[in-house]
């Protein structure tokens, strides 16, 4: 059930299935370049400069004392939208003789509202410490070749676009951030961003509503969100091929494809079926590149539907670059000629199962609910029906909307 | 078929050991629509030197052969693609190898018994040829290079090597590129015939299943196959010293910051000889001394000694509890290591801390049945590591008190540790 409180919404899905409840508070705004960076730093401030917790260790102890089974603060992009999520998870009332709901809500309140403030900004000493730690972490990116390859690929593929923003944050935005600008970002989040509270589990809804009303009683000027879909900036027909040398012991290959705008069926069903045809352990990439030619251990294709991007990723020996590249491009070209009926039916079956098993995990269940709030809205029945209705022609139509754009190799020196 | 109430999960577990020695656990979880099944041999990367009872010589195998075998078991003589069969049946298969076991599994919402039947069949009917062994080497070598290329994994492998003198825990689960390349078809067959006998294996099924029909299906499947009755397997083991092989090592990986991996090697020999089951004790030691609620977190954070905190974990390696602490620092790495050491050796554990951890552990156990995978993994871990499922774990946890903890904790030493420091680029 959804309770519309005018300046925020409560989405409550009652279930006893998981023995536990998760409450997730989701703030959403239109994406700006600096958001990932500011969001990551805000997360650090919430946990380390908080009036309710002496230090990070004290926060962890208080979690245990307050019967918080898990707590998470996550920044997330959904195409052109940026989200800051704070969640707690706890055992359902009465299990082990415990009453954790109220304690968890109190904990959530402390995390969200008790960051230390002075002179219309966060406490400078704490801010500088966290900024310094964060800066050093960002500068360590090169110690992780796979993450570094992802970032470099994104920059080559969509320089200056939303897809190229590093979800871990970026030094250029961090350098400009100070204790006051981050505080303003935080105030803006509390007062102006769209606010949704997602609850999956079993709680006393009336008590929850009173508590949340108390937390968010201030009148909020909720901004209008743009449509979530985004496209990469450069959509030229010229294929970019970039190789960069790096001190690594294995080369990282990324191949980026753009997608034309998808219709409703392609978003809900056809792209998922095609993803399985490419991606599973029975998929074309795994079978051809790994099993038949032994060129890699890991290979896959990420469908970034919100961005209209497909990114193929694999790790190879540099001497196998040309062969691997040709095989992957050949697989995508072959999709335009169609797939077999067996491939189609097996992929459909996988997705029907995925839809069912998503409801067997609290986390995937809630992720799906949240995604539907901001993207296309459809029921499970509608999704199942559309998946089952995907035809061979649908696959060919979608395959023809996929265009090779960028080939990137982070090559061992 | 024996039914036992498992209080920790508030669910019934069904158990049977069938005539060929195969053990079966079934945990019906009716709130879920998925089924998760694992078929596991108690054979992992440390079982590299073995013989049957009565044989004179031990057989020494190349490092990484258990993991190589995991890959090859997916090959079948009639050319059936294992992945395709599961895919057609709506199931998602996988497999993994640890130091002590190799596990084949699937998760499904459809045809659980058909998939289970197939799981048993493909694992018990492998097909080894020189050609398919050679083909797999290319894939596994790329996998080894992948792990080698992740600096944190690489450093952790060096620490493991430095912790142990003779134990097979020294060697990475995947082996080395040389050892992988040396593996032959005949060696794979030898290991398979030794360790994949049903008497060394266990099936665990959790989720939306009926226990009787599940166990009946497994019995029926096994009754159609014959397996040789094998003598007891003897593993060659040399006494592992309490000390570490190498206390300190510096690596030149050209990193942005000094990266440190520190592991304690805590001998449990004295406690084990008392007949005490150490799993709960190990959990408390880790939780109270090294987790994010410990003094260690406070000191590292307040003194700003690491970049982005630290990660830690623990596991049991034969007679030792291994606890590792990993972090990056822009301070003098050796100085930070000394501070870590000083802090963990001087922790004062109060009864309140202990009771809070007890509550936490009970909560963790109660959340395991949040999905169909975690209870399966919990049962598997207990069966492989201890040889049986402890049905009384909740009771044991409740009855283990602060005085017990102090008594056993005082018998342990944190003196033996290995430190690896990957220095930042000059």
JSON list of N, CA, C and O in Angstrom, two decimals, chain B residues 18-69:
[
{"chain": "B", "resi": 18, "resn": "UNK", "atom": "N", "xyz": [22.54, -42.72, 3.20]},
{"chain": "B", "resi": 18, "resn": "UNK", "atom": "CA", "xyz": [22.06, -43.88, 2.45]},
{"chain": "B", "resi": 18, "resn": "UNK", "atom": "C", "xyz": [23.16, -44.95, 2.32]},
{"chain": "B", "resi": 18, "resn": "UNK", "atom": "O", "xyz": [24.30, -44.73, 2.74]},
{"chain": "B", "resi": 19, "resn": "UNK", "atom": "N", "xyz": [22.80, -46.08, 1.71]},
{"chain": "B", "resi": 19, "resn": "UNK", "atom": "CA", "xyz": [23.67, -47.26, 1.79]},
{"chain": "B", "resi": 19, "resn": "UNK", "atom": "C", "xyz": [25.05, -47.05, 1.16]},
{"chain": "B", "resi": 19, "resn": "UNK", "atom": "O", "xyz": [26.02, -47.68, 1.58]},
{"chain": "B", "resi": 20, "resn": "UNK", "atom": "N", "xyz": [25.16, -46.18, 0.17]},
{"chain": "B", "resi": 20, "resn": "UNK", "atom": "CA", "xyz": [26.50, -45.98, -0.43]},
{"chain": "B", "resi": 20, "resn": "UNK", "atom": "C", "xyz": [27.32, -44.94, 0.35]},
{"chain": "B", "resi": 20, "resn": "UNK", "atom": "O", "xyz": [28.40, -44.56, -0.07]},
{"chain": "B", "resi": 21, "resn": "UNK", "atom": "N", "xyz": [26.78, -44.47, 1.46]},
{"chain": "B", "resi": 21, "resn": "UNK", "atom": "CA", "xyz": [27.54, -43.55, 2.32]},
{"chain": "B", "resi": 21, "resn": "UNK", "atom": "C", "xyz": [27.21, -42.09, 2.10]},
{"chain": "B", "resi": 21, "resn": "UNK", "atom": "O", "xyz": [27.68, -41.22, 2.86]},
{"chain": "B", "resi": 22, "resn": "UNK", "atom": "N", "xyz": [26.42, -41.80, 1.08]},
{"chain": "B", "resi": 22, "resn": "UNK", "atom": "CA", "xyz": [26.08, -40.39, 0.79]},
{"chain": "B", "resi": 22, "resn": "UNK", "atom": "C", "xyz": [25.18, -39.84, 1.90]},
{"chain": "B", "resi": 22, "resn": "UNK", "atom": "O", "xyz": [24.19, -40.47, 2.29]},
{"chain": "B", "resi": 23, "resn": "UNK", "atom": "N", "xyz": [25.52, -38.65, 2.38]},
{"chain": "B", "resi": 23, "resn": "UNK", "atom": "CA", "xyz": [24.69, -37.98, 3.40]},
{"chain": "B", "resi": 23, "resn": "UNK", "atom": "C", "xyz": [23.74, -36.99, 2.73]},
{"chain": "B", "resi": 23, "resn": "UNK", "atom": "O", "xyz": [24.13, -36.31, 1.77]},
{"chain": "B", "resi": 24, "resn": "UNK", "atom": "N", "xyz": [22.52, -36.92, 3.26]},
{"chain": "B", "resi": 24, "resn": "UNK", "atom": "CA", "xyz": [21.51, -36.02, 2.67]},
{"chain": "B", "resi": 24, "resn": "UNK", "atom": "C", "xyz": [20.87, -35.18, 3.78]},
{"chain": "B", "resi": 24, "resn": "UNK", "atom": "O", "xyz": [20.45, -35.72, 4.82]},
{"chain": "B", "resi": 25, "resn": "UNK", "atom": "N", "xyz": [20.82, -33.89, 3.57]},
{"chain": "B", "resi": 25, "resn": "UNK", "atom": "CA", "xyz": [20.08, -32.98, 4.46]},
{"chain": "B", "resi": 25, "resn": "UNK", "atom": "C", "xyz": [19.03, -32.26, 3.62]},
{"chain": "B", "resi": 25, "resn": "UNK", "atom": "O", "xyz": [19.35, -31.74, 2.53]},
{"chain": "B", "resi": 26, "resn": "UNK", "atom": "N", "xyz": [17.80, -32.21, 4.10]},
{"chain": "B", "resi": 26, "resn": "UNK", "atom": "CA", "xyz": [16.74, -31.47, 3.41]},
{"chain": "B", "resi": 26, "resn": "UNK", "atom": "C", "xyz": [16.10, -30.52, 4.41]},
{"chain": "B", "resi": 26, "resn": "UNK", "atom": "O", "xyz": [15.68, -30.93, 5.50]},
{"chain": "B", "resi": 27, "resn": "UNK", "atom": "N", "xyz": [16.05, -29.25, 4.04]},
{"chain": "B", "resi": 27, "resn": "UNK", "atom": "CA", "xyz": [15.45, -28.23, 4.90]},
{"chain": "B", "resi": 27, "resn": "UNK", "atom": "C", "xyz": [14.28, -27.59, 4.13]},
{"chain": "B", "resi": 27, "resn": "UNK", "atom": "O", "xyz": [14.50, -26.69, 3.31]},
{"chain": "B", "resi": 28, "resn": "UNK", "atom": "N", "xyz": [13.05, -28.06, 4.37]},
{"chain": "B", "resi": 28, "resn": "UNK", "atom": "CA", "xyz": [11.91, -27.44, 3.67]},
{"chain": "B", "resi": 28, "resn": "UNK", "atom": "C", "xyz": [11.68, -26.02, 4.20]},
{"chain": "B", "resi": 28, "resn": "UNK", "atom": "O", "xyz": [11.66, -25.79, 5.40]},
{"chain": "B", "resi": 29, "resn": "UNK", "atom": "N", "xyz": [11.53, -25.07, 3.27]},
{"chain": "B", "resi": 29, "resn": "UNK", "atom": "CA", "xyz": [11.25, -23.67, 3.63]},
{"chain": "B", "resi": 29, "resn": "UNK", "atom": "C", "xyz": [10.05, -23.24, 2.80]},
{"chain": "B", "resi": 29, "resn": "UNK", "atom": "O", "xyz": [10.20, -22.75, 1.68]},
{"chain": "B", "resi": 30, "resn": "UNK", "atom": "N", "xyz": [8.89, -23.44, 3.36]},
{"chain": "B", "resi": 30, "resn": "UNK", "atom": "CA", "xyz": [7.66, -23.34, 2.56]},
{"chain": "B", "resi": 30, "resn": "UNK", "atom": "C", "xyz": [7.26, -21.90, 2.22]},
{"chain": "B", "resi": 30, "resn": "UNK", "atom": "O", "xyz": [6.40, -21.69, 1.37]},
{"chain": "B", "resi": 31, "resn": "UNK", "atom": "N", "xyz": [7.89, -20.93, 2.85]},
{"chain": "B", "resi": 31, "resn": "UNK", "atom": "CA", "xyz": [7.54, -19.55, 2.52]},
{"chain": "B", "resi": 31, "resn": "UNK", "atom": "C", "xyz": [8.16, -19.11, 1.19]},
{"chain": "B", "resi": 31, "resn": "UNK", "atom": "O", "xyz": [7.83, -18.07, 0.66]},
{"chain": "B", "resi": 32, "resn": "UNK", "atom": "N", "xyz": [9.07, -19.93, 0.68]},
{"chain": "B", "resi": 32, "resn": "UNK", "atom": "CA", "xyz": [9.81, -19.54, -0.53]},
{"chain": "B", "resi": 32, "resn": "UNK", "atom": "C", "xyz": [9.38, -20.40, -1.73]},
{"chain": "B", "resi": 32, "resn": "UNK", "atom": "O", "xyz": [8.90, -21.52, -1.55]},
{"chain": "B", "resi": 33, "resn": "UNK", "atom": "N", "xyz": [9.59, -19.86, -2.93]},
{"chain": "B", "resi": 33, "resn": "UNK", "atom": "CA", "xyz": [9.27, -20.65, -4.12]},
{"chain": "B", "resi": 33, "resn": "UNK", "atom": "C", "xyz": [10.53, -21.23, -4.76]},
{"chain": "B", "resi": 33, "resn": "UNK", "atom": "O", "xyz": [10.46, -22.06, -5.65]},
{"chain": "B", "resi": 34, "resn": "UNK", "atom": "N", "xyz": [11.71, -20.79, -4.31]},
{"chain": "B", "resi": 34, "resn": "UNK", "atom": "CA", "xyz": [12.97, -21.27, -4.90]},
{"chain": "B", "resi": 34, "resn": "UNK", "atom": "C", "xyz": [13.48, -22.51, -4.18]},
{"chain": "B", "resi": 34, "resn": "UNK", "atom": "O", "xyz": [13.12, -22.76, -3.03]},
{"chain": "B", "resi": 35, "resn": "UNK", "atom": "N", "xyz": [14.34, -23.20, -4.89]},
{"chain": "B", "resi": 35, "resn": "UNK", "atom": "CA", "xyz": [15.05, -24.34, -4.29]},
{"chain": "B", "resi": 35, "resn": "UNK", "atom": "C", "xyz": [16.54, -24.17, -4.57]},
{"chain": "B", "resi": 35, "resn": "UNK", "atom": "O", "xyz": [16.92, -23.79, -5.68]},
{"chain": "B", "resi": 36, "resn": "UNK", "atom": "N", "xyz": [17.33, -24.43, -3.55]},
{"chain": "B", "resi": 36, "resn": "UNK", "atom": "CA", "xyz": [18.79, -24.32, -3.69]},
{"chain": "B", "resi": 36, "resn": "UNK", "atom": "C", "xyz": [19.38, -25.67, -3.28]},
{"chain": "B", "resi": 36, "resn": "UNK", "atom": "O", "xyz": [19.08, -26.18, -2.20]},
{"chain": "B", "resi": 37, "resn": "UNK", "atom": "N", "xyz": [20.16, -26.25, -4.18]},
{"chain": "B", "resi": 37, "resn": "UNK", "atom": "CA", "xyz": [20.72, -27.58, -3.88]},
{"chain": "B", "resi": 37, "resn": "UNK", "atom": "C", "xyz": [22.23, -27.55, -4.07]},
{"chain": "B", "resi": 37, "resn": "UNK", "atom": "O", "xyz": [22.74, -26.97, -5.03]},
{"chain": "B", "resi": 38, "resn": "UNK", "atom": "N", "xyz": [22.93, -28.19, -3.14]},
{"chain": "B", "resi": 38, "resn": "UNK", "atom": "CA", "xyz": [24.39, -28.30, -3.25]},
{"chain": "B", "resi": 38, "resn": "UNK", "atom": "C", "xyz": [24.77, -29.77, -3.17]},
{"chain": "B", "resi": 38, "resn": "UNK", "atom": "O", "xyz": [24.17, -30.54, -2.41]},
{"chain": "B", "resi": 39, "resn": "UNK", "atom": "N", "xyz": [25.76, -30.14, -3.96]},
{"chain": "B", "resi": 39, "resn": "UNK", "atom": "CA", "xyz": [26.30, -31.50, -3.96]},
{"chain": "B", "resi": 39, "resn": "UNK", "atom": "C", "xyz": [27.81, -31.33, -3.79]},
{"chain": "B", "resi": 39, "resn": "UNK", "atom": "O", "xyz": [28.48, -30.77, -4.67]},
{"chain": "B", "resi": 40, "resn": "UNK", "atom": "N", "xyz": [28.32, -31.80, -2.66]},
{"chain": "B", "resi": 40, "resn": "UNK", "atom": "CA", "xyz": [29.67, -31.38, -2.25]},
{"chain": "B", "resi": 40, "resn": "UNK", "atom": "C", "xyz": [30.53, -32.58, -1.90]},
{"chain": "B", "resi": 40, "resn": "UNK", "atom": "O", "xyz": [30.09, -33.49, -1.19]},
{"chain": "B", "resi": 41, "resn": "UNK", "atom": "N", "xyz": [31.77, -32.53, -2.39]},
{"chain": "B", "resi": 41, "resn": "UNK", "atom": "CA", "xyz": [32.75, -33.50, -1.91]},
{"chain": "B", "resi": 41, "resn": "UNK", "atom": "C", "xyz": [33.64, -32.82, -0.88]},
{"chain": "B", "resi": 41, "resn": "UNK", "atom": "O", "xyz": [34.01, -31.64, -1.04]},
{"chain": "B", "resi": 42, "resn": "UNK", "atom": "N", "xyz": [33.99, -33.58, 0.16]},
{"chain": "B", "resi": 42, "resn": "UNK", "atom": "CA", "xyz": [34.84, -33.01, 1.21]},
{"chain": "B", "resi": 42, "resn": "UNK", "atom": "C", "xyz": [36.29, -33.08, 0.72]},
{"chain": "B", "resi": 42, "resn": "UNK", "atom": "O", "xyz": [37.14, -33.76, 1.31]},
{"chain": "B", "resi": 43, "resn": "UNK", "atom": "N", "xyz": [36.51, -32.43, -0.37]},
{"chain": "B", "resi": 43, "resn": "UNK", "atom": "CA", "xyz": [37.82, -32.44, -1.04]},
{"chain": "B", "resi": 43, "resn": "UNK", "atom": "C", "xyz": [38.10, -31.04, -1.56]},
{"chain": "B", "resi": 43, "resn": "UNK", "atom": "O", "xyz": [37.33, -30.50, -2.36]},
{"chain": "B", "resi": 44, "resn": "UNK", "atom": "N", "xyz": [39.18, -30.46, -1.06]},
{"chain": "B", "resi": 44, "resn": "UNK", "atom": "CA", "xyz": [39.53, -29.11, -1.48]},
{"chain": "B", "resi": 44, "resn": "UNK", "atom": "C", "xyz": [41.01, -28.99, -1.79]},
{"chain": "B", "resi": 44, "resn": "UNK", "atom": "O", "xyz": [41.72, -29.99, -1.94]},
{"chain": "B", "resi": 45, "resn": "UNK", "atom": "N", "xyz": [41.47, -27.76, -1.84]},
{"chain": "B", "resi": 45, "resn": "UNK", "atom": "CA", "xyz": [42.83, -27.53, -2.33]},
{"chain": "B", "resi": 45, "resn": "UNK", "atom": "C", "xyz": [43.91, -28.04, -1.38]},
{"chain": "B", "resi": 45, "resn": "UNK", "atom": "O", "xyz": [45.06, -28.20, -1.79]},
{"chain": "B", "resi": 46, "resn": "UNK", "atom": "N", "xyz": [43.57, -28.31, -0.11]},
{"chain": "B", "resi": 46, "resn": "UNK", "atom": "CA", "xyz": [44.63, -28.77, 0.81]},
{"chain": "B", "resi": 46, "resn": "UNK", "atom": "C", "xyz": [44.82, -30.30, 0.76]},
{"chain": "B", "resi": 46, "resn": "UNK", "atom": "O", "xyz": [45.73, -30.82, 1.38]},
{"chain": "B", "resi": 47, "resn": "UNK", "atom": "N", "xyz": [43.94, -31.00, 0.04]},
{"chain": "B", "resi": 47, "resn": "UNK", "atom": "CA", "xyz": [44.02, -32.47, 0.04]},
{"chain": "B", "resi": 47, "resn": "UNK", "atom": "C", "xyz": [44.87, -32.97, -1.12]},
{"chain": "B", "resi": 47, "resn": "UNK", "atom": "O", "xyz": [44.40, -33.71, -1.99]},
{"chain": "B", "resi": 48, "resn": "UNK", "atom": "N", "xyz": [46.12, -32.59, -1.11]},
{"chain": "B", "resi": 48, "resn": "UNK", "atom": "CA", "xyz": [46.97, -32.84, -2.27]},
{"chain": "B", "resi": 48, "resn": "UNK", "atom": "C", "xyz": [47.93, -34.00, -2.11]},
{"chain": "B", "resi": 48, "resn": "UNK", "atom": "O", "xyz": [48.70, -34.29, -3.02]},
{"chain": "B", "resi": 49, "resn": "UNK", "atom": "N", "xyz": [47.91, -34.61, -0.97]},
{"chain": "B", "resi": 49, "resn": "UNK", "atom": "CA", "xyz": [48.88, -35.66, -0.68]},
{"chain": "B", "resi": 49, "resn": "UNK", "atom": "C", "xyz": [48.13, -36.76, 0.08]},
{"chain": "B", "resi": 49, "resn": "UNK", "atom": "O", "xyz": [47.83, -36.59, 1.25]},
{"chain": "B", "resi": 50, "resn": "UNK", "atom": "N", "xyz": [47.83, -37.87, -0.58]},
{"chain": "B", "resi": 50, "resn": "UNK", "atom": "CA", "xyz": [46.89, -38.81, 0.03]},
{"chain": "B", "resi": 50, "resn": "UNK", "atom": "C", "xyz": [47.19, -40.26, -0.40]},
{"chain": "B", "resi": 50, "resn": "UNK", "atom": "O", "xyz": [47.94, -40.50, -1.35]},
{"chain": "B", "resi": 51, "resn": "UNK", "atom": "N", "xyz": [46.58, -41.17, 0.30]},
{"chain": "B", "resi": 51, "resn": "UNK", "atom": "CA", "xyz": [46.61, -42.58, -0.09]},
{"chain": "B", "resi": 51, "resn": "UNK", "atom": "C", "xyz": [45.40, -43.26, 0.54]},
{"chain": "B", "resi": 51, "resn": "UNK", "atom": "O", "xyz": [44.79, -42.72, 1.47]},
{"chain": "B", "resi": 52, "resn": "UNK", "atom": "N", "xyz": [45.05, -44.42, 0.03]},
{"chain": "B", "resi": 52, "resn": "UNK", "atom": "CA", "xyz": [44.05, -45.22, 0.71]},
{"chain": "B", "resi": 52, "resn": "UNK", "atom": "C", "xyz": [44.72, -45.99, 1.84]},
{"chain": "B", "resi": 52, "resn": "UNK", "atom": "O", "xyz": [45.90, -46.36, 1.73]},
{"chain": "B", "resi": 53, "resn": "UNK", "atom": "N", "xyz": [43.96, -46.24, 2.88]},
{"chain": "B", "resi": 53, "resn": "UNK", "atom": "CA", "xyz": [44.50, -47.02, 4.00]},
{"chain": "B", "resi": 53, "resn": "UNK", "atom": "C", "xyz": [44.99, -48.36, 3.47]},
{"chain": "B", "resi": 53, "resn": "UNK", "atom": "O", "xyz": [44.28, -49.02, 2.70]},
{"chain": "B", "resi": 54, "resn": "UNK", "atom": "N", "xyz": [46.18, -48.74, 3.83]},
{"chain": "B", "resi": 54, "resn": "UNK", "atom": "CA", "xyz": [46.75, -50.00, 3.35]},
{"chain": "B", "resi": 54, "resn": "UNK", "atom": "C", "xyz": [47.76, -49.79, 2.23]},
{"chain": "B", "resi": 54, "resn": "UNK", "atom": "O", "xyz": [48.60, -50.65, 1.98]},
{"chain": "B", "resi": 55, "resn": "UNK", "atom": "N", "xyz": [47.69, -48.65, 1.55]},
{"chain": "B", "resi": 55, "resn": "UNK", "atom": "CA", "xyz": [48.67, -48.37, 0.49]},
{"chain": "B", "resi": 55, "resn": "UNK", "atom": "C", "xyz": [49.96, -47.88, 1.13]},
{"chain": "B", "resi": 55, "resn": "UNK", "atom": "O", "xyz": [49.95, -47.22, 2.18]},
{"chain": "B", "resi": 56, "resn": "UNK", "atom": "N", "xyz": [51.08, -48.16, 0.45]},
{"chain": "B", "resi": 56, "resn": "UNK", "atom": "CA", "xyz": [52.38, -47.78, 1.03]},
{"chain": "B", "resi": 56, "resn": "UNK", "atom": "C", "xyz": [52.70, -46.30, 0.79]},
{"chain": "B", "resi": 56, "resn": "UNK", "atom": "O", "xyz": [53.10, -45.57, 1.68]},
{"chain": "B", "resi": 57, "resn": "UNK", "atom": "N", "xyz": [52.52, -45.92, -0.47]},
{"chain": "B", "resi": 57, "resn": "UNK", "atom": "CA", "xyz": [52.98, -44.58, -0.85]},
{"chain": "B", "resi": 57, "resn": "UNK", "atom": "C", "xyz": [51.84, -43.58, -0.89]},
{"chain": "B", "resi": 57, "resn": "UNK", "atom": "O", "xyz": [50.72, -43.90, -1.30]},
{"chain": "B", "resi": 58, "resn": "UNK", "atom": "N", "xyz": [52.18, -42.36, -0.49]},
{"chain": "B", "resi": 58, "resn": "UNK", "atom": "CA", "xyz": [51.24, -41.25, -0.68]},
{"chain": "B", "resi": 58, "resn": "UNK", "atom": "C", "xyz": [51.35, -40.75, -2.12]},
{"chain": "B", "resi": 58, "resn": "UNK", "atom": "O", "xyz": [52.43, -40.83, -2.73]},
{"chain": "B", "resi": 59, "resn": "UNK", "atom": "N", "xyz": [50.25, -40.26, -2.65]},
{"chain": "B", "resi": 59, "resn": "UNK", "atom": "CA", "xyz": [50.28, -39.68, -4.00]},
{"chain": "B", "resi": 59, "resn": "UNK", "atom": "C", "xyz": [50.28, -38.16, -3.87]},
{"chain": "B", "resi": 59, "resn": "UNK", "atom": "O", "xyz": [49.36, -37.59, -3.30]},
{"chain": "B", "resi": 60, "resn": "UNK", "atom": "N", "xyz": [51.30, -37.53, -4.41]},
{"chain": "B", "resi": 60, "resn": "UNK", "atom": "CA", "xyz": [51.41, -36.07, -4.32]},
{"chain": "B", "resi": 60, "resn": "UNK", "atom": "C", "xyz": [50.91, -35.48, -5.64]},
{"chain": "B", "resi": 60, "resn": "UNK", "atom": "O", "xyz": [51.38, -35.83, -6.71]},
{"chain": "B", "resi": 61, "resn": "UNK", "atom": "N", "xyz": [49.93, -34.62, -5.54]},
{"chain": "B", "resi": 61, "resn": "UNK", "atom": "CA", "xyz": [49.32, -34.03, -6.74]},
{"chain": "B", "resi": 61, "resn": "UNK", "atom": "C", "xyz": [49.74, -32.56, -6.91]},
{"chain": "B", "resi": 61, "resn": "UNK", "atom": "O", "xyz": [50.09, -31.89, -5.93]},
{"chain": "B", "resi": 62, "resn": "UNK", "atom": "N", "xyz": [49.65, -32.05, -8.14]},
{"chain": "B", "resi": 62, "resn": "UNK", "atom": "CA", "xyz": [50.01, -30.62, -8.34]},
{"chain": "B", "resi": 62, "resn": "UNK", "atom": "C", "xyz": [49.03, -29.71, -7.63]},
{"chain": "B", "resi": 62, "resn": "UNK", "atom": "O", "xyz": [47.83, -30.02, -7.51]},
{"chain": "B", "resi": 63, "resn": "UNK", "atom": "N", "xyz": [49.53, -28.56, -7.18]},
{"chain": "B", "resi": 63, "resn": "UNK", "atom": "CA", "xyz": [48.66, -27.57, -6.52]},
{"chain": "B", "resi": 63, "resn": "UNK", "atom": "C", "xyz": [47.57, -27.12, -7.49]},
{"chain": "B", "resi": 63, "resn": "UNK", "atom": "O", "xyz": [47.82, -26.95, -8.69]},
{"chain": "B", "resi": 64, "resn": "UNK", "atom": "N", "xyz": [46.38, -26.95, -6.97]},
{"chain": "B", "resi": 64, "resn": "UNK", "atom": "CA", "xyz": [45.27, -26.44, -7.79]},
{"chain": "B", "resi": 64, "resn": "UNK", "atom": "C", "xyz": [44.45, -27.52, -8.47]},
{"chain": "B", "resi": 64, "resn": "UNK", "atom": "O", "xyz": [43.52, -27.22, -9.22]},
{"chain": "B", "resi": 65, "resn": "UNK", "atom": "N", "xyz": [44.75, -28.79, -8.19]},
{"chain": "B", "resi": 65, "resn": "UNK", "atom": "CA", "xyz": [44.07, -29.85, -8.95]},
{"chain": "B", "resi": 65, "resn": "UNK", "atom": "C", "xyz": [42.59, -29.98, -8.54]},
{"chain": "B", "resi": 65, "resn": "UNK", "atom": "O", "xyz": [41.73, -30.28, -9.38]},
{"chain": "B", "resi": 66, "resn": "UNK", "atom": "N", "xyz": [42.27, -29.69, -7.28]},
{"chain": "B", "resi": 66, "resn": "UNK", "atom": "CA", "xyz": [40.85, -29.78, -6.87]},
{"chain": "B", "resi": 66, "resn": "UNK", "atom": "C", "xyz": [40.02, -28.75, -7.65]},
{"chain": "B", "resi": 66, "resn": "UNK", "atom": "O", "xyz": [38.91, -29.04, -8.12]},
{"chain": "B", "resi": 67, "resn": "UNK", "atom": "N", "xyz": [40.57, -27.57, -7.80]},
{"chain": "B", "resi": 67, "resn": "UNK", "atom": "CA", "xyz": [39.87, -26.52, -8.54]},
{"chain": "B", "resi": 67, "resn": "UNK", "atom": "C", "xyz": [39.78, -26.87, -10.03]},
{"chain": "B", "resi": 67, "resn": "UNK", "atom": "O", "xyz": [38.75, -26.67, -10.67]},
{"chain": "B", "resi": 68, "resn": "UNK", "atom": "N", "xyz": [40.87, -27.44, -10.57]},
{"chain": "B", "resi": 68, "resn": "UNK", "atom": "CA", "xyz": [40.87, -27.85, -11.99]},
{"chain": "B", "resi": 68, "resn": "UNK", "atom": "C", "xyz": [39.78, -28.89, -12.21]},
{"chain": "B", "resi": 68, "resn": "UNK", "atom": "O", "xyz": [39.01, -28.85, -13.18]},
{"chain": "B", "resi": 69, "resn": "UNK", "atom": "N", "xyz": [39.68, -29.81, -11.25]},
{"chain": "B", "resi": 69, "resn": "UNK", "atom": "CA", "xyz": [38.67, -30.87, -11.34]},
{"chain": "B", "resi": 69, "resn": "UNK", "atom": "C", "xyz": [37.26, -30.27, -11.33]},
{"chain": "B", "resi": 69, "resn": "UNK", "atom": "O", "xyz": [36.37, -30.73, -12.05]}
]
